[in-house]
């Protein structure tokens, strides 16, 4: 049954995704939630070495005031929270909780009034705490682009690339993120921005100056498509870069092994490309999150529940699964799981573990020694 | 100094959504709520295989599909669970509360369609932080609605809403009741179901008085409320209550031991002013009042994140009023705002001044009657020697 979780835990929510993008910003994230989900969000979403710069706060309204949803009450509470901070933030971000989303609280209107009252740029995101993190990342990038993008620039004045959707929920390993940057540089590009991490609002002023967007996760694709249609900035997906062919050898993975990768689509496509270089035959990508049609191969599958994954594995009878360790109870005994922690799935349980870089030759070769 | 706090059997350990799993065997918990809340449920539930999560989409909620989804989910759980499922506990989140979804009605349909006992407990913290922050009382009351009607009259074992303790057991054993079935030691669903046929329910946890009264109201069970106390006067009254119940004077030697322990501790402390961490004490005001009545000098108290009055009885409120009158200068530390209801106690910045009262107290679940006074005095004395 869809949306019934008997073995797995539901994955990181859209509010987690927003907080992940804004982790490094001097931003105040205001969630229309009375405590529980807020603290969860900012305590569990991230396991980075550096401290969180943004601040997340909930709302302190009584139940009745919350349900009635009088915007003045919300506005006053936000302003009180803002005034209680030791440092003045550069950005205010309003998020829905499940309840405020359900009752249709006009957070966009409140954000507008909040900006007038505080003088700080404010944006509102239509999250609900009931979707997955990729929606949150995508919504944040789009909203920041809408709010802060600069004036259009002539094509000949454009240079460098923007990495769209680079985030720690999909790419928890620092050396993996560094490797992505190296690959992009090896392709001959100069990286201007990394949107999804280090997403300072001011960086969006130069959005139009990039000659190319490189989509690093599926969450970055909606903005890439918009920028292509609105300002003519072309985009490429990370796995389409030819530089991926260089670092790995070949011939280490037996061709007859069927492999299923369960993870974020773009990073899984990179992994598929590397595996094919190593000699793998059938490699299927499956994801519980957004999947972009143009990068989907015929056997790839979008998963909506744990039953979907079980069905997929029954259909394909793979010998190797690459995915988060929490998937293990769902796998048939005939499969071998190559654990690849995904923060959006098991982040809060594997925070103390060192995250591997699956794009490295060492990991790939070691993983396929089995 | 040992940085621990005095812990009664009523705090810590079993909290939140873990409770139903530990309380009633052969029960499956189904949480219905948003992804954001559901994601952070304790993983232990899933390792136990006795909890599932249903996260209807906003559209499902808006279109009124939730009830049918729950029924479908229960059917799937009942047919595929590796464990025997005889009861379903629905925990609902904020959306169900906001939309007024009739989950009691869903429970009735679960019983009709799948022949499973079912109960609903609201787990909405999102828009409901007022009221109790302590979950067991409400949860137990909800679970009682899962009880099937008794089949053979009132001849089941006497029930205990609290932990078993030797002093209480010995009182009942001396009066022909060999076994008090504690609500923390049901080892099968049948044991829990036998609650409906219990002729007597003894309540020693003050916060479970409501559940005891509900049992009395619904199944006609006689309810004896004997909440743990540290005050001799109140314990005397409880023994008088027991004597009236048995129509026989109930006596114990423990009272003399308690009186002697009080004298010894008073001498050992020699008028010292006490700083106490009572954040895990079930009846902190009662304990403070007892200390004052015994000639001891509490000067500073840390009460932790359990707000005074949460889950407290009327008598506890009286104790509070009394202690504020008796010791108007007593310094009481209350945290301004808990960071999260499920966060464990964290020591305040002045932790060095807090008199710890024995970490082993956390391992003891044997407090009731005069023995609770003896135990309290024993814990105070070594701390006095140390300081």
Coordinates of N, CA and C in Angstrom, one line a residue, chain A residues 219-312:
Chain A
X219 N 16.6 17.7 -7.7 CA 15.9 18.8 -7.1 C 16.3 20.1 -7.8
X220 N 17.5 20.1 -8.5 CA 17.9 21.4 -9.1 C 17.4 21.5 -10.5
X221 N 16.7 20.5 -11.0 CA 16.3 20.5 -12.4 C 15.2 21.6 -12.7
X222 N 14.1 21.7 -11.8 CA 13.1 22.6 -12.1 C 13.6 24.1 -12.4
X223 N 14.6 24.5 -11.5 CA 15.2 25.8 -11.7 C 16.0 25.9 -13.0
X224 N 16.7 24.8 -13.3 CA 17.6 24.8 -14.5 C 16.7 24.9 -15.7
X225 N 15.5 24.3 -15.7 CA 14.6 24.4 -16.9 C 14.0 25.8 -17.0
X226 N 13.7 26.3 -15.8 CA 13.2 27.7 -15.8 C 14.2 28.7 -16.4
X227 N 15.4 28.5 -15.9 CA 16.5 29.5 -16.4 C 16.8 29.3 -17.8
X228 N 16.6 28.1 -18.3 CA 16.8 27.9 -19.8 C 15.7 28.6 -20.6
X229 N 14.5 28.5 -20.1 CA 13.4 29.0 -20.9 C 13.3 30.6 -20.7
X230 N 13.7 31.0 -19.5 CA 13.5 32.5 -19.2 C 14.7 33.3 -19.6
X231 N 15.9 32.8 -19.4 CA 17.0 33.6 -19.7 C 18.0 32.9 -20.6
X232 N 17.6 31.8 -21.1 CA 18.5 31.1 -22.1 C 19.7 30.5 -21.6
X233 N 19.8 30.2 -20.3 CA 21.0 29.6 -19.8 C 20.8 28.1 -20.0
X234 N 21.7 27.4 -20.8 CA 21.6 26.0 -21.0 C 22.0 25.2 -19.7
X235 N 21.6 24.0 -19.7 CA 22.0 23.1 -18.6 C 22.4 21.7 -19.0
X236 N 23.2 21.1 -18.2 CA 23.6 19.7 -18.4 C 23.4 19.0 -17.0
X237 N 23.1 17.7 -17.1 CA 23.1 17.0 -15.9 C 24.5 16.5 -15.6
X238 N 24.7 16.3 -14.3 CA 26.1 15.9 -13.8 C 26.6 14.7 -14.6
X239 N 25.7 13.7 -14.7 CA 26.2 12.5 -15.3 C 26.5 12.6 -16.8
X240 N 26.1 13.7 -17.4 CA 26.3 13.8 -18.8 C 27.7 14.3 -19.1
X241 N 28.5 14.7 -18.1 CA 29.8 15.3 -18.3 C 30.8 14.1 -18.8
X242 N 31.5 14.4 -19.8 CA 32.4 13.3 -20.3 C 33.6 13.0 -19.4
X243 N 33.9 14.0 -18.5 CA 35.1 13.8 -17.7 C 34.9 12.6 -16.7
X244 N 33.7 12.1 -16.6 CA 33.5 10.9 -15.7 C 34.1 9.7 -16.3
X245 N 34.4 9.7 -17.6 CA 35.0 8.5 -18.2 C 36.5 8.3 -17.8
X246 N 37.1 9.4 -17.3 CA 38.5 9.4 -17.1 C 39.0 8.6 -15.8
X247 N 38.4 8.9 -14.6 CA 39.0 8.4 -13.4 C 39.0 6.9 -13.2
X248 N 38.0 6.2 -13.8 CA 37.9 4.8 -13.4 C 38.6 3.9 -14.5
X249 N 39.0 2.7 -14.1 CA 39.5 1.8 -15.0 C 38.3 1.0 -15.7
X250 N 38.5 -0.2 -16.0 CA 37.4 -1.0 -16.6 C 37.6 -2.5 -16.4
X251 N 36.5 -3.1 -16.5 CA 36.5 -4.6 -16.5 C 36.5 -5.3 -15.1
X252 N 36.2 -4.5 -14.1 CA 36.2 -5.2 -12.7 C 34.8 -5.8 -12.3
X253 N 33.7 -5.3 -13.0 CA 32.4 -5.8 -12.6 C 31.9 -6.8 -13.6
X254 N 31.6 -8.1 -13.2 CA 31.1 -9.1 -14.1 C 29.9 -8.6 -14.9
X255 N 29.9 -8.8 -16.1 CA 28.8 -8.2 -17.0 C 27.5 -8.8 -16.7
X256 N 27.5 -10.1 -16.2 CA 26.2 -10.8 -16.0 C 25.5 -10.4 -14.7
X257 N 26.1 -9.6 -13.9 CA 25.5 -9.2 -12.7 C 24.5 -8.1 -12.9
X258 N 23.3 -8.4 -12.4 CA 22.2 -7.3 -12.5 C 22.4 -6.4 -11.2
X259 N 22.4 -5.1 -11.5 CA 22.6 -4.2 -10.4 C 21.4 -3.2 -10.3
X260 N 21.0 -3.0 -9.1 CA 19.9 -1.9 -8.9 C 20.5 -0.9 -8.0
X261 N 20.4 0.4 -8.4 CA 20.9 1.5 -7.5 C 19.6 2.2 -7.0
X262 N 19.5 2.2 -5.7 CA 18.3 2.9 -5.1 C 18.9 4.2 -4.5
X263 N 18.5 5.3 -5.0 CA 19.0 6.6 -4.5 C 18.5 7.8 -5.3
X264 N 19.1 8.9 -5.1 CA 18.7 10.1 -5.8 C 19.1 9.9 -7.3
X265 N 18.3 10.4 -8.2 CA 18.4 10.0 -9.6 C 19.7 10.4 -10.2
X266 N 20.1 11.7 -10.1 CA 21.3 12.1 -10.9 C 22.6 11.5 -10.3
X267 N 22.7 11.4 -9.0 CA 23.9 10.8 -8.4 C 23.9 9.3 -8.8
X268 N 22.7 8.7 -8.9 CA 22.7 7.3 -9.2 C 23.0 7.1 -10.7
X269 N 22.7 8.1 -11.5 CA 23.0 8.0 -13.0 C 24.6 8.1 -13.1
X270 N 25.2 8.9 -12.3 CA 26.7 9.0 -12.3 C 27.3 7.7 -12.0
X271 N 26.7 7.1 -10.9 CA 27.2 5.8 -10.5 C 27.0 4.7 -11.6
X272 N 25.9 4.8 -12.2 CA 25.6 3.8 -13.3 C 26.6 4.0 -14.4
X273 N 26.9 5.2 -14.7 CA 27.9 5.5 -15.8 C 29.3 4.9 -15.4
X274 N 29.7 5.1 -14.1 CA 31.0 4.6 -13.7 C 30.9 3.1 -13.7
X275 N 29.8 2.5 -13.3 CA 29.7 1.0 -13.2 C 29.8 0.4 -14.6
X276 N 29.2 1.1 -15.6 CA 29.3 0.6 -16.9 C 30.7 0.6 -17.5
X277 N 31.4 1.7 -17.0 CA 32.9 1.7 -17.4 C 33.6 0.5 -16.8
X278 N 33.2 0.1 -15.6 CA 33.8 -1.0 -15.0 C 33.4 -2.4 -15.6
X279 N 32.4 -2.3 -16.5 CA 32.0 -3.6 -17.2 C 30.7 -4.1 -16.8
X280 N 29.9 -3.3 -15.9 CA 28.6 -3.8 -15.5 C 27.7 -3.8 -16.7
X281 N 26.7 -4.8 -16.7 CA 25.8 -4.9 -17.8 C 24.5 -4.1 -17.5
X282 N 23.5 -4.8 -16.9 CA 22.2 -4.2 -16.6 C 22.3 -3.4 -15.3
X283 N 22.2 -2.1 -15.3 CA 22.2 -1.3 -14.1 C 20.9 -0.5 -14.1
X284 N 20.0 -0.7 -13.1 CA 18.8 0.0 -13.0 C 18.8 1.0 -11.9
X285 N 18.2 2.2 -12.2 CA 18.1 3.2 -11.2 C 16.7 3.3 -10.7
X286 N 16.6 3.3 -9.3 CA 15.2 3.4 -8.7 C 15.3 4.5 -7.7
X287 N 14.3 5.3 -7.6 CA 14.3 6.4 -6.6 C 13.0 6.6 -6.0
X288 N 13.0 6.9 -4.7 CA 11.8 7.3 -4.0 C 11.5 8.8 -4.2
X289 N 12.4 9.5 -4.9 CA 12.3 10.9 -5.0 C 12.1 11.3 -6.5
X290 N 12.1 12.6 -6.7 CA 11.9 13.1 -8.1 C 12.7 12.3 -9.1
X291 N 12.1 12.0 -10.2 CA 12.9 11.4 -11.3 C 12.5 12.2 -12.6
X292 N 13.6 12.6 -13.3 CA 13.4 13.4 -14.5 C 13.3 12.4 -15.7
X293 N 12.2 12.6 -16.5 CA 11.9 11.7 -17.6 C 13.1 11.5 -18.5
X294 N 13.7 12.6 -18.9 CA 14.7 12.6 -19.9 C 15.9 11.8 -19.5
X295 N 16.1 11.5 -18.3 CA 17.3 10.7 -17.8 C 16.9 9.3 -17.4
X296 N 15.6 9.0 -17.6 CA 15.1 7.7 -17.2 C 15.4 6.7 -18.3
X297 N 16.0 5.5 -18.0 CA 16.1 4.4 -19.0 C 14.9 3.5 -18.8
X298 N 14.7 2.7 -19.8 CA 13.4 1.9 -19.8 C 13.2 1.1 -18.5
X299 N 14.2 0.5 -17.9 CA 13.9 -0.3 -16.8 C 13.9 0.4 -15.4
X300 N 14.3 1.7 -15.5 CA 14.3 2.5 -14.3 C 12.9 2.7 -13.7
X301 N 12.9 2.9 -12.4 CA 11.6 2.9 -11.7 C 11.5 4.0 -10.6
X302 N 10.4 4.7 -10.6 CA 10.1 5.6 -9.6 C 9.3 4.8 -8.5
X303 N 9.8 4.9 -7.3 CA 9.2 4.1 -6.2 C 8.3 5.0 -5.3
X304 N 7.1 4.5 -5.0 CA 6.3 5.3 -4.1 C 6.1 4.7 -2.8
X305 N 6.5 3.5 -2.6 CA 6.3 2.8 -1.3 C 7.4 1.7 -1.2
X306 N 7.4 1.2 0.0 CA 8.4 0.0 0.2 C 7.9 -1.2 -0.6
X307 N 6.6 -1.3 -0.8 CA 6.1 -2.4 -1.6 C 6.6 -2.3 -3.1
X308 N 6.7 -1.0 -3.6 CA 7.2 -0.8 -4.9 C 8.6 -1.4 -5.1
X309 N 9.4 -1.2 -4.0 CA 10.8 -1.7 -4.1 C 10.8 -3.2 -4.1
X310 N 10.0 -3.8 -3.2 CA 9.9 -5.2 -3.2 C 9.5 -5.8 -4.5
X311 N 8.5 -5.2 -5.1 CA 8.0 -5.6 -6.4 C 9.1 -5.5 -7.5
X312 N 9.9 -4.4 -7.5 CA 10.9 -4.2 -8.4 C 12.0 -5.3 -8.3

